[in-house]
Amino acid sequence: MTSSPRLENFVAFSAQITAFNKVEIWGTGLADVYLDTIDGLVGAAVTDALLDAFAPIATLRSDAARTDRLRLEVFGSERLGPVARAIVKLWYIGVWYPLPSTWQEQFGPTARNDAFVPTPAAFVEGLLWPAIGSHPPGAKAPGYGSWRLPPNIPSF
Amino acid sequence: MASPDITSIEVLRSQLAKAIQLEHATIPPYLTALYSIRPGANTDATQILRVIVVEEMLHLTISANLLNAIGGKPDLTVKGFVPSYPATLPDGETDFTVGVGPLSPETLKAFLKIERPAMAPAGKSRHVVRKSDDHSTHLCTLPEDATLRYYSIGEFYAAIRDAIVYLDQQAKAKGETIFTGDPKRQVTSEYYYSGGGKLWPIVDPASAAKAIDLVIQQGEGKTQAIFGDSGEIAHYYRFLQLDKNRYYQQGDSPENPTGPALTTDWSAVWPIATNLKLAALPAGSELYDAAVAFNSAYRQFLALLTRAYNGEPQVLLDAVPRMFEFRNLIQQLICNPLPGGNGNAAPTYEI
């Protein structure tokens, strides 16, 4: 993957809103695919606005301060909030869920208005699997007999 | 047949410890090349690499069984067991290096050399003298003299096979045997499944010879035949299919495979750095920590294997989920860009 400052910002933003770290976000191999997907759906201007809003927040040292301002300035924003929430779902479940109709009435229609999986790898790399200490059924096989071991749930 | 190189059981044990090191040393390069392939791409290369790396794990366990059979103690945790890549291997009169990097035509060339050990020409010494003027890990060295190396991996194993026969005959003349190991320390197929072949207890020269022949046949092929006794294609020819863009089938000549065509898209591979070291990563960064975490997981895995090879074969069943865990860790590292646009990260295997 060719890295760019914009992609790096998107990875930092994704890490902040999913509670996974940047190595894990890059580690899915999907950061560039998802950024392209989002650009294609809502338009690069909206994505840029989201990343621009996050940029000053990313520099804050305190976790609590970052969370507070993220709530206020991103998740609390009528324009950016629904997009940020859809990105959380995208990372965890690997599915893009359409934005609310109110958003589309106010800010314009998205390129697609159905729930869809951007790439087959999205299912395999969904963050929900490591979040519950499991693996995607049918992929990343954990080895014969591993089901007798307790799940290895990461601490957030 | 007399073996001038290996004249005592102690030396044979130390050479078998080197065989264990050698078999393991192929695994990090093969695994990394395998996981460097982008998801869904290059299914032929993926399958070929996967089969080979699994068989190398079988060879590792067979070497441990051989050492156990003659009363040795395999230890995969000793300092220097995992080579500092690139490691140096002999290939006839010249050496070649094998490193940890992405699947590419260059890595394929090195892999082909690993799997096709040339035998020394008739009448020529099976040893070659090398000046060890570098700091890389040299494999296939002679006992007690690291400046001397075997002509090839094939000669390295041939010397071990000869020594087993020779030393056991000497022991038998005194009413003894070199096969003094506790059979309970043998790892057999009930602990080892879907792993590229069967395992049997090594208890005498015949079972030992069968083990060495399997390692050689799966690698270079039986007297350089494409297919072995069991109809299985040798590693060398498995790899050569990637170079020739065509599968072999029974009856083919080495030059001309006539099976189905295959293609490798060399660009559908993550652009990982070759022989990456921790020192190249910013200390304290998340990426540095992830590379350290992988090395630590790998070190623990080698410690588990050492227990499995030292009287607790059932531990091997616990080691399997670990193996799959570090597959995930390797894939994660490989998807991470290095700072400064220098390609992507990779496991460093600094154990």
XYZ file of C-alpha atoms in Angstrom:
507
model
C 0.000 0.000 0.000
C 1.377 3.403 -0.859
C 1.111 5.570 2.161
C 0.136 9.237 1.952
C -0.459 11.848 4.655
C -4.192 11.678 3.925
C -4.230 7.878 4.272
C -2.164 8.153 7.475
C -4.728 10.582 8.887
C -7.497 8.194 7.987
C -5.656 5.361 9.763
C -5.129 7.521 12.858
C -8.803 8.513 12.812
C -9.872 4.879 12.358
C -7.670 3.792 15.281
C -9.193 6.499 17.491
C -12.802 5.573 16.736
C -12.364 1.764 16.896
C -10.041 1.532 19.952
C -7.634 -0.617 17.931
C -4.142 0.723 17.339
C -2.678 1.958 14.078
C -0.615 -1.200 13.495
C -3.804 -3.235 13.747
C -5.672 -0.888 11.396
C -2.879 -0.974 8.789
C -2.625 -4.708 9.518
C -6.036 -5.353 7.964
C -4.612 -4.259 4.618
C -7.906 -2.438 3.997
C -7.222 1.187 4.954
C -6.771 2.371 1.367
C -9.716 0.307 0.123
C -12.012 1.769 2.781
C -10.852 5.344 2.219
C -11.546 4.968 -1.510
C -14.937 3.440 -0.721
C -15.905 6.312 1.569
C -14.655 8.938 -0.900
C -16.744 7.280 -3.599
C -19.878 7.269 -1.444
C -19.942 10.633 0.287
C -17.455 12.550 -1.848
C -13.868 13.452 -0.971
C -14.989 16.868 0.321
C -16.901 15.269 3.202
C -14.057 12.849 3.994
C -11.604 15.764 3.966
C -13.835 17.710 6.335
C -13.919 14.704 8.661
C -10.131 14.279 8.593
C -9.590 18.040 8.991
C -11.853 18.048 12.034
C -9.890 15.179 13.515
C -6.400 16.599 12.815
C -6.256 19.013 15.802
C -7.886 16.388 18.035
C -5.208 13.827 17.126
C -2.512 16.046 18.599
C -4.064 16.110 22.088
C -2.137 14.050 24.606
C -4.951 13.212 26.973
C -7.202 10.308 25.964
C -10.117 11.877 27.795
C -9.656 15.198 26.015
C -9.519 13.451 22.648
C -12.695 11.504 23.372
C -14.552 14.623 24.558
C -13.695 16.717 21.543
C -14.339 13.836 19.162
C -17.851 13.536 20.632
C -18.505 17.241 20.313
C -16.870 18.098 17.026
C -17.184 14.884 15.014
C -19.850 12.555 16.387
C -21.969 15.539 17.458
C -21.780 17.141 14.016
C -24.848 16.730 11.809
C -22.676 16.458 8.743
C -19.760 14.367 10.073
C -21.381 12.281 12.830
C -23.372 9.840 10.666
C -20.350 9.310 8.411
C -18.070 8.617 11.419
C -20.624 6.136 12.801
C -20.833 4.349 9.432
C -17.015 4.104 9.418
C -17.024 2.468 12.870
C -19.503 -0.116 11.596
C -17.473 -0.602 8.425
C -14.314 -1.416 10.406
C -16.040 -3.729 12.842
C -18.498 -5.579 10.617
C -17.027 -5.058 7.145
C -20.342 -3.702 5.848
C -21.079 -0.154 4.731
C -24.514 0.820 6.087
C -26.367 3.573 4.231
C -26.496 6.986 5.860
C -29.828 8.155 7.297
C -32.257 9.677 4.787
C -32.200 12.929 6.773
C -28.456 13.202 6.136
C -28.917 12.608 2.429
C -31.750 15.165 2.229
C -29.551 17.747 3.892
C -26.106 17.036 2.410
C -26.922 15.273 -0.843
C -27.423 11.660 -1.906
C -24.638 9.114 -1.483
C -23.446 7.201 -4.534
C -25.148 4.030 -3.268
C -27.967 3.680 -0.819
C -27.802 0.022 0.163
C -25.800 -1.958 2.690
C -22.858 -3.628 0.961
C -19.510 -5.339 1.564
C -16.763 -3.313 -0.197
C -14.419 -6.295 -0.654
C -14.488 -9.981 0.302
C -11.544 -9.277 2.649
C -13.812 -6.970 4.688
C -15.499 -9.960 6.317
C -12.172 -11.638 7.106
C -10.626 -8.477 8.541
C -13.661 -7.278 10.523
C -12.503 -5.960 13.895
C -15.394 -7.623 15.644
C -13.540 -10.964 15.480
C -10.435 -9.919 17.419
C -12.680 -7.833 19.688
C -14.414 -10.989 20.883
C -11.241 -13.098 20.834
C -12.491 -15.172 17.936
C -11.863 -15.584 14.238
C -14.063 -15.080 11.172
C -15.913 -18.333 10.464
C -14.371 -19.903 7.374
C -11.166 -17.834 7.485
C -8.046 -17.370 9.658
C -8.511 -20.889 10.999
C -7.144 -21.102 14.536
C -6.049 -24.753 14.391
C -7.525 -28.085 15.371
C -8.624 -28.275 18.997
C -8.080 -24.552 19.639
C -11.750 -24.243 20.609
C -10.965 -25.807 23.962
C -8.812 -22.772 24.816
C -10.425 -19.652 26.318
C -10.836 -16.715 23.901
C -8.018 -14.229 23.958
C -9.908 -10.965 24.364
C -7.824 -7.805 23.978
C -7.991 -5.135 26.654
C -9.281 -1.813 25.425
C 31.232 -47.105 4.889
C 33.670 -45.106 6.934
C 32.767 -41.535 7.582
C 35.874 -39.457 8.072
C 33.889 -36.406 9.215
C 31.789 -37.816 12.002
C 33.796 -40.211 14.104
C 32.004 -40.196 17.427
C 28.471 -40.187 18.746
C 29.032 -36.730 20.255
C 29.944 -35.286 16.879
C 26.971 -37.027 15.259
C 24.700 -35.435 17.861
C 26.141 -31.993 17.195
C 25.690 -32.475 13.423
C 22.066 -33.518 13.960
C 21.557 -30.399 16.076
C 22.807 -28.479 13.006
C 20.334 -30.406 10.835
C 17.517 -29.249 13.113
C 18.810 -25.692 12.787
C 19.039 -26.055 8.990
C 15.494 -27.427 8.611
C 14.117 -24.643 10.766
C 16.171 -21.987 8.943
C 14.137 -22.526 5.760
C 10.838 -21.858 7.534
C 11.058 -18.062 8.161
C 11.970 -17.307 4.503
C 9.249 -19.611 3.137
C 6.585 -18.431 5.591
C 7.330 -14.771 4.946
C 7.221 -15.231 1.175
C 3.930 -17.117 1.565
C 2.307 -14.408 3.670
C 3.650 -11.637 1.419
C 1.115 -12.696 -1.219
C -1.906 -10.392 -1.287
C -5.201 -11.951 -0.202
C -6.878 -13.856 -3.018
C -3.956 -13.429 -5.437
C -1.519 -16.064 -6.695
C -3.419 -19.123 -5.535
C -0.962 -21.459 -7.278
C 2.108 -19.941 -5.601
C 0.247 -19.877 -2.275
C -0.560 -23.562 -2.466
C 2.965 -24.509 -3.570
C 4.625 -22.527 -0.772
C 2.164 -23.772 1.824
C 2.772 -27.446 1.030
C 6.531 -26.938 1.102
C 6.662 -25.027 4.363
C 4.456 -27.635 6.060
C 6.822 -30.365 4.868
C 9.773 -28.387 6.256
C 8.017 -28.518 9.628
C 7.830 -32.299 9.181
C 11.553 -32.388 8.391
C 12.272 -30.342 11.501
C 10.414 -32.900 13.605
C 12.131 -35.806 11.827
C 15.550 -34.279 12.591
C 14.521 -33.974 16.238
C 13.445 -37.632 16.227
C 16.834 -38.601 14.774
C 18.697 -36.707 17.480
C 16.472 -38.193 20.189
C 16.997 -41.685 18.788
C 20.718 -41.497 19.501
C 20.385 -40.032 22.969
C 20.631 -36.307 22.125
C 18.522 -33.438 23.389
C 17.074 -31.061 20.777
C 17.187 -27.439 21.882
C 15.582 -24.805 19.659
C 16.158 -22.093 22.233
C 19.970 -21.913 22.156
C 21.455 -18.583 21.173
C 21.980 -18.393 17.422
C 19.525 -21.205 16.636
C 17.525 -18.837 14.450
C 20.023 -17.457 11.936
C 20.585 -13.788 11.451
C 19.156 -13.402 7.962
C 20.471 -13.454 5.318
C 21.939 -16.837 6.207
C 24.612 -18.459 4.077
C 24.249 -21.895 2.539
C 26.674 -23.808 0.345
C 25.878 -24.562 -3.277
C 28.788 -26.437 -4.732
C 31.847 -24.262 -5.081
C 29.998 -21.094 -4.233
C 27.783 -20.002 -1.367
C 24.420 -18.372 -1.648
C 22.352 -16.455 0.827
C 18.762 -16.930 1.773
C 16.861 -14.069 3.301
C 13.488 -13.047 4.629
C 11.626 -11.090 1.978
C 8.675 -10.931 -0.397
C 7.898 -13.568 -2.990
C 9.808 -12.488 -6.098
C 11.792 -14.058 -8.948
C 14.947 -13.475 -6.846
C 13.621 -15.230 -3.725
C 12.399 -18.059 -5.940
C 15.969 -18.475 -7.242
C 17.312 -18.840 -3.695
C 14.517 -21.271 -2.798
C 15.384 -23.407 -5.826
C 18.989 -23.546 -4.638
C 17.927 -24.620 -1.153
C 15.901 -27.478 -2.564
C 18.397 -28.678 -5.163
C 21.549 -29.553 -3.360
C 24.216 -30.531 -5.853
C 26.275 -33.585 -4.925
C 30.032 -33.212 -5.159
C 31.376 -34.560 -8.484
C 32.670 -38.132 -8.215
C 36.209 -38.267 -6.876
C 36.004 -34.766 -5.444
C 35.968 -33.935 -1.780
C 32.571 -33.417 -0.243
C 34.071 -30.499 1.686
C 34.911 -27.048 0.525
C 37.027 -24.528 2.349
C 35.481 -21.128 2.857
C 36.890 -18.087 4.477
C 34.396 -17.078 7.118
C 35.050 -13.392 6.820
C 31.515 -12.221 7.386
C 29.139 -12.304 10.293
C 26.241 -14.098 8.719
C 25.072 -17.478 9.996
C 26.686 -20.282 8.002
C 24.743 -23.508 7.801
C 26.023 -26.968 6.818
C 29.435 -26.539 8.404
C 31.696 -29.429 9.299
C 32.081 -30.537 12.897
C 34.449 -28.364 14.902
C 35.690 -26.323 11.980
C 33.410 -23.551 10.777
C 35.785 -22.667 7.953
C 34.986 -25.977 6.303
C 31.586 -26.544 4.789
C 29.890 -29.364 3.028
C 29.704 -29.057 -0.711
C 25.932 -28.955 -0.408
C 22.969 -29.742 1.811
C 22.808 -33.149 0.121
C 26.407 -33.906 1.154
C 25.672 -32.666 4.666
C 22.885 -35.241 5.015
C 24.852 -37.969 3.220
C 27.612 -37.601 5.847
C 25.043 -37.999 8.630
C 23.517 -41.057 6.971
C 26.943 -42.659 6.524
C 27.923 -41.875 10.113
C 24.798 -43.512 11.542
C 25.624 -46.758 9.719
C 29.323 -46.560 10.556
C 28.946 -45.718 14.236
C 26.207 -48.288 14.793
C 28.351 -51.010 13.195
C 31.207 -50.068 15.514
C 28.867 -50.176 18.510
C 27.404 -53.511 17.434
C 30.917 -55.021 17.326
C 31.054 -54.285 21.053
C 27.530 -55.624 21.616
C 26.110 -52.099 21.885
C 24.027 -49.723 19.765
C 23.960 -45.982 19.178
C 20.154 -46.050 19.371
C 20.024 -45.480 23.104
C 17.317 -42.797 23.120
C 14.084 -43.298 25.059
C 11.395 -44.220 22.463
C 8.917 -42.115 24.464
C 10.776 -39.023 23.246
C 9.879 -39.809 19.628
C 7.200 -37.537 18.159
C 4.861 -39.769 16.175
C 1.763 -39.243 14.067
C -0.745 -39.157 16.942
C 0.743 -35.768 17.869
C 1.308 -34.553 14.369
C -1.484 -34.326 11.847
C -1.934 -32.918 8.330
C 1.722 -32.055 8.468
C 3.101 -33.130 5.123
C 3.573 -36.812 5.865
C 3.711 -39.520 8.481
C 6.090 -39.799 11.399
C 7.428 -43.071 12.719
C 9.613 -43.849 15.699
C 13.318 -43.940 14.854
C 14.862 -46.832 16.739
C 17.447 -48.458 14.466
C 19.593 -47.797 11.362
C 16.755 -48.835 9.013
C 14.173 -46.423 10.471
C 16.848 -43.689 10.590
C 17.811 -44.214 6.935
C 14.135 -44.099 5.955
C 13.805 -40.749 7.768
C 16.811 -39.186 6.042
C 15.654 -40.508 2.670
C 12.247 -38.889 3.189
C 13.829 -35.517 3.951
C 16.038 -35.762 0.866
C 13.254 -37.085 -1.403
C 10.718 -34.447 -0.418
C 13.350 -31.790 -1.000
C 15.511 -32.471 -4.000
C 13.741 -35.580 -5.247
C 14.922 -39.184 -5.353
C 18.087 -39.219 -7.426
C 16.743 -35.993 -8.876
C 13.498 -37.582 -10.119
C 10.520 -35.237 -10.268
C 8.196 -37.584 -8.388
C 9.192 -39.618 -5.324
C 8.265 -43.220 -4.465
C 4.873 -42.144 -3.136
C 4.113 -40.152 -6.291
C 4.746 -36.898 -4.471
C 6.490 -34.118 -6.376
C 9.782 -32.904 -4.865
C 10.113 -29.331 -3.509
C 12.642 -28.355 -6.150
C 10.190 -29.192 -8.925
C 7.276 -27.670 -7.045
C 9.178 -24.375 -7.052
C 10.380 -24.821 -10.626
C 6.723 -24.835 -11.718
C 6.544 -21.169 -10.673
C 9.501 -20.417 -12.922
C 8.202 -22.441 -15.863
C 4.568 -21.329 -15.454
C 3.379 -24.900 -15.825
C 2.701 -27.893 -13.565
C 4.570 -31.167 -13.895
C 2.758 -34.425 -14.451
C 3.944 -38.037 -14.355
C 6.237 -38.868 -17.259
C 7.520 -35.300 -17.761
C 11.166 -34.489 -18.252
C 12.623 -31.863 -15.881
C 13.078 -29.389 -18.753
C 9.569 -29.641 -20.046
C 6.539 -29.811 -17.746
C 3.334 -30.593 -19.652
C 0.652 -30.207 -16.954
C -1.839 -27.324 -16.647
C -0.524 -23.782 -17.071
C -0.173 -21.484 -14.061
C 0.764 -17.852 -13.709
C 2.315 -15.815 -10.955
C 1.544 -12.112 -10.670
C 4.759 -10.891 -9.032
C 3.158 -7.497 -8.427
C 0.306 -8.944 -6.313
C 2.679 -9.153 -3.374
C 3.063 -6.711 -0.467
C 6.264 -4.703 -1.030
C 7.915 -5.840 2.198
C 11.481 -4.916 3.137
C 14.057 -7.705 2.798
C 15.873 -8.825 5.967
C 14.323 -6.078 8.052
C 15.853 -5.572 11.506
C 14.332 -3.970 14.591
C 17.036 -1.295 14.433
C 15.383 0.045 11.257
C 12.130 0.751 13.092
C 11.592 3.860 15.209
C 12.118 2.751 18.825
C 8.989 3.085 20.896
C 6.665 3.194 17.888
C 3.626 0.916 17.710
C 5.253 -0.824 14.764
C 8.440 -1.505 16.747
C 6.369 -2.939 19.596
C 4.440 -5.150 17.172
C 7.701 -6.492 15.671
C 9.030 -7.200 19.170
C 5.747 -8.897 20.099
C 6.045 -11.175 17.090
C 9.631 -12.134 17.960
C 8.528 -12.871 21.481
C 5.619 -15.054 20.278
C 8.026 -16.896 17.985
C 10.525 -17.403 20.818
C 7.775 -18.875 22.997
C 6.780 -21.134 20.138
C 10.339 -22.460 19.807
C 10.373 -23.084 23.571
C 7.137 -25.090 23.237
C 8.615 -27.115 20.369
C 11.689 -27.808 22.494
C 9.445 -29.238 25.221
C 7.572 -31.318 22.644
C 10.897 -32.701 21.398
C 12.070 -33.451 24.941
C 9.624 -36.011 26.217
C 6.346 -34.067 26.077
C 5.095 -34.710 22.519
C 1.517 -33.843 23.546
C 2.682 -30.205 23.845
C 2.770 -30.154 20.043
C -1.033 -30.056 20.052
C -0.899 -26.819 22.095
C 1.728 -25.395 19.786
C -0.600 -25.531 16.779
C -2.918 -22.643 17.791
C 0.239 -20.581 18.532
C 1.374 -21.169 14.988
C -1.883 -19.774 13.642
C -1.623 -16.808 15.994
C 1.714 -15.806 14.605
C 0.420 -16.234 11.075
C -1.974 -13.403 11.968
C 0.861 -11.359 13.501
C 3.032 -11.781 10.386
C 0.176 -10.745 8.096
C -0.426 -7.692 10.244
C 3.239 -6.599 10.087
C 3.347 -7.143 6.336
C 0.409 -4.762 5.754
C 2.109 -1.946 7.703
C 4.014 0.669 5.682
C 7.497 1.511 6.941
C 8.146 5.145 7.779
C 9.751 7.089 4.957
C 8.121 5.166 2.126
C 10.575 2.269 2.267
C 8.058 -0.446 1.510
C 6.274 -2.464 4.144
C 7.329 -4.063 7.409
C 8.023 -7.769 7.939
C 8.864 -10.061 10.826
C 12.528 -9.607 11.804
C 13.053 -13.040 13.405
C 15.557 -11.584 15.847
C 15.027 -14.201 18.513
